[in-house]
Structures are given as structure tokens and as C-alpha cells.
Short mmCIF file of C-alpha atoms in Angstrom, two decimals:
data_model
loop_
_atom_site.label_atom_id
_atom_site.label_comp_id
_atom_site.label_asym_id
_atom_site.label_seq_id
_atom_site.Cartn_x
_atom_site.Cartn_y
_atom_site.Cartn_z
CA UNK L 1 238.00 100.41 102.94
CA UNK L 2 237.07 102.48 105.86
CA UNK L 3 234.17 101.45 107.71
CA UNK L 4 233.00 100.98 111.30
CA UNK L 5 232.94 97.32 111.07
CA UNK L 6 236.35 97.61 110.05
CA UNK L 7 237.28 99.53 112.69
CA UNK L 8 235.35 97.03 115.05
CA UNK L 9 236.87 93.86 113.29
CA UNK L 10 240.59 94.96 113.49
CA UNK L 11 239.90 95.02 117.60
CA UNK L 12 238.83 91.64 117.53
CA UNK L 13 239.99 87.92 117.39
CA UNK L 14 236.39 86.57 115.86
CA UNK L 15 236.20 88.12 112.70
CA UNK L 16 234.38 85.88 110.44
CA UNK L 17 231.91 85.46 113.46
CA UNK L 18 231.08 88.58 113.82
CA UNK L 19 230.95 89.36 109.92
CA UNK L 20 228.05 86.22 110.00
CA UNK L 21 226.51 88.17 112.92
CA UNK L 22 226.47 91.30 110.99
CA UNK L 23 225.18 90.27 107.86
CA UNK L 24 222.47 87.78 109.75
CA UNK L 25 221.57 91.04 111.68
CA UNK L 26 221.47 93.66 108.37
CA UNK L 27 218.54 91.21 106.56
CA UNK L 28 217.02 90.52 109.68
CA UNK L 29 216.65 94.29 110.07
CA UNK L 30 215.85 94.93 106.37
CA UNK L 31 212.59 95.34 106.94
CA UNK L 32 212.89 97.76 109.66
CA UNK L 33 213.53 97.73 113.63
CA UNK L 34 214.00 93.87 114.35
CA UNK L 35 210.70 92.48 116.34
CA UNK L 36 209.95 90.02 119.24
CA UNK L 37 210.83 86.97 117.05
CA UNK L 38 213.54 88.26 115.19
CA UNK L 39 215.03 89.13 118.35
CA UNK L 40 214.13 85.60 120.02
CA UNK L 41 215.86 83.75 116.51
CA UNK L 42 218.87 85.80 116.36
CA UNK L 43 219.60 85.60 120.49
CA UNK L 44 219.53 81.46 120.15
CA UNK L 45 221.90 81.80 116.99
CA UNK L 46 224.33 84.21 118.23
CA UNK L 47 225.21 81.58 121.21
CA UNK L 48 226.38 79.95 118.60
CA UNK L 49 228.71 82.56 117.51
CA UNK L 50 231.73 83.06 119.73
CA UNK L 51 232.20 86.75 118.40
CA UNK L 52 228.90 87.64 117.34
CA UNK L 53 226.93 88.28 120.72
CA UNK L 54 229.41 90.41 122.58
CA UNK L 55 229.27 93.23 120.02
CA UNK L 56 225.73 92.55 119.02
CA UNK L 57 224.66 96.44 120.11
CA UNK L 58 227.17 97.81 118.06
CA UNK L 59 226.27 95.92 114.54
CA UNK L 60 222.83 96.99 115.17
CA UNK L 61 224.11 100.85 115.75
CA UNK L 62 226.38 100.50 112.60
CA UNK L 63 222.92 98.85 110.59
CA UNK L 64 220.72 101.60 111.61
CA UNK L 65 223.17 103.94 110.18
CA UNK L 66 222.90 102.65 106.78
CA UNK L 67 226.46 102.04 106.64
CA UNK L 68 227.02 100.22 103.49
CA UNK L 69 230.88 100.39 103.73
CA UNK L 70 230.44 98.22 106.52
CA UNK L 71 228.03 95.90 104.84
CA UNK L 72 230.71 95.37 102.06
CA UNK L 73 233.62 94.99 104.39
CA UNK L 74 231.61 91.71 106.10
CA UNK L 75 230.89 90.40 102.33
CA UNK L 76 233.89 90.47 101.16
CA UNK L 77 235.08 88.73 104.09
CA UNK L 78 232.81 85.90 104.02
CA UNK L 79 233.13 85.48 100.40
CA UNK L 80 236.53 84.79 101.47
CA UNK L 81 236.86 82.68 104.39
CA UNK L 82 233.63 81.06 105.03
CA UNK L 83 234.30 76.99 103.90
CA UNK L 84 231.91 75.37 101.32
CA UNK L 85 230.03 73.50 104.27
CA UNK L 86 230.04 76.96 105.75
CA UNK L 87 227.95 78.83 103.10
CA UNK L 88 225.26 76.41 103.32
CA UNK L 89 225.06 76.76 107.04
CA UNK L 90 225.09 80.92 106.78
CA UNK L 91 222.23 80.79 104.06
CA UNK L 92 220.38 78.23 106.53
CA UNK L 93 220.93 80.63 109.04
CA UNK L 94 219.87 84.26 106.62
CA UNK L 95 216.80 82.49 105.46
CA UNK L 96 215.62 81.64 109.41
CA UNK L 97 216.41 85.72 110.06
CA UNK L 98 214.63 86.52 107.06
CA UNK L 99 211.58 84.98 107.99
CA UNK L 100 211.50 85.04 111.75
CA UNK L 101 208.37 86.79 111.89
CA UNK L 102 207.15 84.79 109.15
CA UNK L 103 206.96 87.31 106.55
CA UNK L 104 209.86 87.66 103.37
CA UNK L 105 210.09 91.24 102.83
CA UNK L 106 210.83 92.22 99.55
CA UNK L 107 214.69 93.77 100.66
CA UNK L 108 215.36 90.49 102.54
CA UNK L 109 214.19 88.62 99.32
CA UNK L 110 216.87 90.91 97.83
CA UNK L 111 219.63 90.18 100.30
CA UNK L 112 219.14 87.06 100.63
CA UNK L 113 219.76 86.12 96.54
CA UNK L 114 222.86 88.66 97.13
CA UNK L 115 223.98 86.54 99.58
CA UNK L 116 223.80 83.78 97.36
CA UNK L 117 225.33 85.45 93.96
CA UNK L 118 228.12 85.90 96.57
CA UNK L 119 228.53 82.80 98.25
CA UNK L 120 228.21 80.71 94.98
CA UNK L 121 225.12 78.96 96.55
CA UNK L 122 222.90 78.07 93.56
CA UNK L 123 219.37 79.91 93.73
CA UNK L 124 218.12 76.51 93.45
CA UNK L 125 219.42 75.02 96.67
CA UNK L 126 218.49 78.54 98.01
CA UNK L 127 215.27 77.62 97.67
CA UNK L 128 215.51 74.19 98.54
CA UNK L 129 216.98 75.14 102.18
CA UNK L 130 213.76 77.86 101.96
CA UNK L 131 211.59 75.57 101.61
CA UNK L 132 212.62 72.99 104.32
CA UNK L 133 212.62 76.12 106.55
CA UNK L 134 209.27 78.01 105.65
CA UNK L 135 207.19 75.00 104.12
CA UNK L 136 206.78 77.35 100.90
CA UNK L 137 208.93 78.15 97.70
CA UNK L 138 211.36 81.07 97.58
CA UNK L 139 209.14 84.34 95.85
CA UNK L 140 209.98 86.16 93.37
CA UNK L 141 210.33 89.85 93.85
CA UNK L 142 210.19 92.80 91.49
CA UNK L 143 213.35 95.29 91.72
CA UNK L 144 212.18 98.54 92.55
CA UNK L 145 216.10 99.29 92.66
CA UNK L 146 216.10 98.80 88.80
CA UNK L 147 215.68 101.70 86.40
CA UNK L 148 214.38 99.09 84.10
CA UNK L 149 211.88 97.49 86.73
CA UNK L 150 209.78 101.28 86.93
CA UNK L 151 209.88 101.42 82.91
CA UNK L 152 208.33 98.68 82.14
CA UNK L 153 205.38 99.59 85.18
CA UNK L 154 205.76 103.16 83.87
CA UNK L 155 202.07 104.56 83.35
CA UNK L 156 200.37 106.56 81.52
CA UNK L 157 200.62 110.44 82.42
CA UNK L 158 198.09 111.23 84.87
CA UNK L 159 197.46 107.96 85.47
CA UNK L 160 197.57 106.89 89.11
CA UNK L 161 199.06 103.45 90.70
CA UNK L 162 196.21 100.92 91.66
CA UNK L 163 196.02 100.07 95.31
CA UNK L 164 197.08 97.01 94.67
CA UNK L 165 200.31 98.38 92.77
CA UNK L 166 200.52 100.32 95.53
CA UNK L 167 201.25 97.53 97.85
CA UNK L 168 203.57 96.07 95.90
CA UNK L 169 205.42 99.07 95.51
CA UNK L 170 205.47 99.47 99.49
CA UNK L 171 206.47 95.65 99.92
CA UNK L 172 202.93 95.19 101.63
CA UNK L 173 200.14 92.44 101.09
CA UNK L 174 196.99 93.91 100.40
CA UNK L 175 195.97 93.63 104.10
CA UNK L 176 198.66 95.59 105.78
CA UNK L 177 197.30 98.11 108.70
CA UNK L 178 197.72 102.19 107.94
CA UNK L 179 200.49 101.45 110.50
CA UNK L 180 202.62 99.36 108.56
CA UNK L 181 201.95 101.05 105.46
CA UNK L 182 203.29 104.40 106.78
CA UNK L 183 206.29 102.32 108.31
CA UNK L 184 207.17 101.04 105.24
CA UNK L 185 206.91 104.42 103.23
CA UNK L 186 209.45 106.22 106.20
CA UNK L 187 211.69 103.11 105.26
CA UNK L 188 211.54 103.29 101.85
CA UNK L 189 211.67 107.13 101.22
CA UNK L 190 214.97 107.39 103.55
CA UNK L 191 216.37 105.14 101.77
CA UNK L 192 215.51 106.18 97.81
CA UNK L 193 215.91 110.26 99.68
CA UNK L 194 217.88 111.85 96.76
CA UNK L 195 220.00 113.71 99.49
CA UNK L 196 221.95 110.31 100.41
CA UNK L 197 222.98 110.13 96.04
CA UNK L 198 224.52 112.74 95.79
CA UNK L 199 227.72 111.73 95.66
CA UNK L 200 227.33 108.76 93.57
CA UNK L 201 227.17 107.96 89.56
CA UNK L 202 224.45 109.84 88.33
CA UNK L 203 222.90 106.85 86.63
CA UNK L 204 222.74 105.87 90.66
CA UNK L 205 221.08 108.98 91.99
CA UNK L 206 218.42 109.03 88.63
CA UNK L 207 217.11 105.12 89.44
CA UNK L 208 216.94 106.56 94.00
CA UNK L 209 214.74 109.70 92.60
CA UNK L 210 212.78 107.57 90.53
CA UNK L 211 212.21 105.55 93.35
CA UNK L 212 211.81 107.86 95.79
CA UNK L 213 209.06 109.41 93.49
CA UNK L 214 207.38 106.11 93.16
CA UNK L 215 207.18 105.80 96.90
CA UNK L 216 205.85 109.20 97.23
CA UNK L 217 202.78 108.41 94.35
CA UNK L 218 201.88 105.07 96.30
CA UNK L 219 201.42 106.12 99.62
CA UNK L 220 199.70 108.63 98.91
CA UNK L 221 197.28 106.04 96.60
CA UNK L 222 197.04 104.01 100.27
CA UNK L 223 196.97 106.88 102.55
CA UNK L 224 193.66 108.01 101.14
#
């Protein structure tokens, strides 16, 4: 598969490092631009990784680009390679740059449960190692990537989200600053824009418009 990180990898000697550094870095950024103490979490980790640090600028160029080639290539990879011992240490590792900033966001919530379909780590000791890490249990989020997820929230016609539905749909708690809320909209309406589906199954590109809609009706619900 051609991808940048493939491209990066085959130039390389640390592979599997820096496919952990790469998929740390793509949840930690899930939410958006990585902050202060995302930042802080991932610089002490990546010391850890002999790969991961030098080409640190580079993952985060090939993240912001949305490249989910490259996000495959690393996957497949550590499905591969990374030792049982080893899985439990990377989804240690995802749930501290998950929650750096001490906040789940409802795509790293996603990821994260990805990363454990993938590495065979049971949900259940997913949300043991979550708990020992955040003193709380693992959430539960909605799928807003789900066709099935907006019909069974489908309203009536004409009828309007609540502001609390709002939120949810947005990935916000209830008191989230006009700031945030129009951060998270940008984020979520580039990636549900129709114009990146259009090359993909059409049951693909129907569930992105959906969303994309959906994203559209709530911030405009909180932007009032």
C-alpha cells in the first residue's frame, strides 16, 4: 500500500517504533492540534522510543493530512509484530495520550477500542488499564460514524436537535466555551466534508453526508 509512512518506514531501521509513535501521535491528535500536556506526555514517551522521536515532525505532518493509508500501514504492522507483553504496554501507553489533557474525546474513545479489536486486548482489560490510569471507567460513546447511530436519533421533520444533543453530537460537555465548540465543528465538518467520499463505496459517502449534515444542524443549535 502506498503511503507516506511507508515511504518513511522503508528509510528506516526502527519500524515498529516509529509505527507505536505514529499511532500514539494520530489519537493523541484526534481531537485536534495536540496541546501543552499532550505535548509534555508524548515528549517523555518518545525517549523511550529509539525511532519514534527523530521523525516525530514528520508523523505529525503525515496526521494533519488525514492520511489514512498511512494510519493502516502502522496497524497492520503492529498487529503483526508487537509481542503479547507488547500490546498491553502500547494500550497503556494510547490510553495516557488519550487523556493527557484529561479529557476522552469521543474519536480517541473510538481509536482507542480500534486499537484494541486489533491488538486482541479484551475491552475489559482496556478498561481495567483505563481505570488505573484515569481513576474512572472507560465511557461509552455513541458512533456518529454509523448510519444506524443517526437513525435511531433521527427526528422528527422540522424538529431541531436539543442543546444538549447538540453537544453530544459535537463531542462537547455541556460547558464547552463558543471556542471549542466552533473548533470542534471545523474538525468534524472536514472530516464528514462529502468532497473527501467521493471516491469511496457509496454506502461510505451516504453515512459522511449524513454526518456532515448533522454537524451542520448542531452548531448551528449552539452557535445561537
Amino acid at each position: 500500500m502506498n503511503s507516506k509512512l511507508a515511504d518513511l518506514l522503508a528509510r528506516s531501521e526502527h519500524q515498529v517504533d516509529i509505527c507505536v509513535a505514529f499511532a500514539l501521535l494520530w489519537i493523541a491528535a484526534a481531537d485536534g492540534a495536540l496541546d501543552q500536556d499532550t505535548r509534555a506526555y508524548m515528549g517523555r514517551h518518545f525517549e523511550a522510543l529509539s525511532g519514534g522521536l527523530e521523525y516525530s515532525d514528520q508523523l505529525l505532518a503525515i496526521i494533519a493530512a488525514n492520511d489514512l493509508s498511512s494510519f493502516l500501514v502502522a496497524c497492520r504492522i503492529l498487529q503483526r509484530e508487537l509481542r503479547e507483553e507488547e500490546k498491553y504496554f502500547f494500550m497503556d501507553l494510547a490510553i495516557g495520550a488519550a487523556t493527557a489533557n484529561h479529557h476522552l474525546a469521543t474519536s480517541a474513545n473510538h481509536i482507542l477500542r480500534l486499537y484494541s479489536d486489533l491488538l486482541e486486548v479484551s475491552l475489559e482489560q482496556v478498561g481495567v488499564l483505563y481505570r488505573e490510569k484515569t481513576g474512572s471507567d472507560l465511557p461509552e460513546p455513541g458512533d456518529p460514524g454509523s448510519v444506524l447511530w443517526w437513525e435511531i436519533r433521527e427526528h422528527v421533520p422540522g424538529q431541531r436537535f436539543s442543546r444538549a444533543e447538540a453537544y453530544a453530537v459535537l463531542g462537547l460537555e455541556k460547558e464547552a466555551s463558543l471556542a471549542e465548540i466552533k473548533k470542534a465543528y471545523r474538525r468534524l465538518a472536514q472530516n464528514y466534508h462529502p468532497d473527501r467520499y467521493v471516491s469511496v463505496e457509496a454506502e461510505a459517502r451516504e453515512a459522511a453526508e449524513h454526518n456532515f449534515l448533522r454537524v451542520q444542524q448542531a452548531y448551528e443549535v449552539l452557535s445561537e
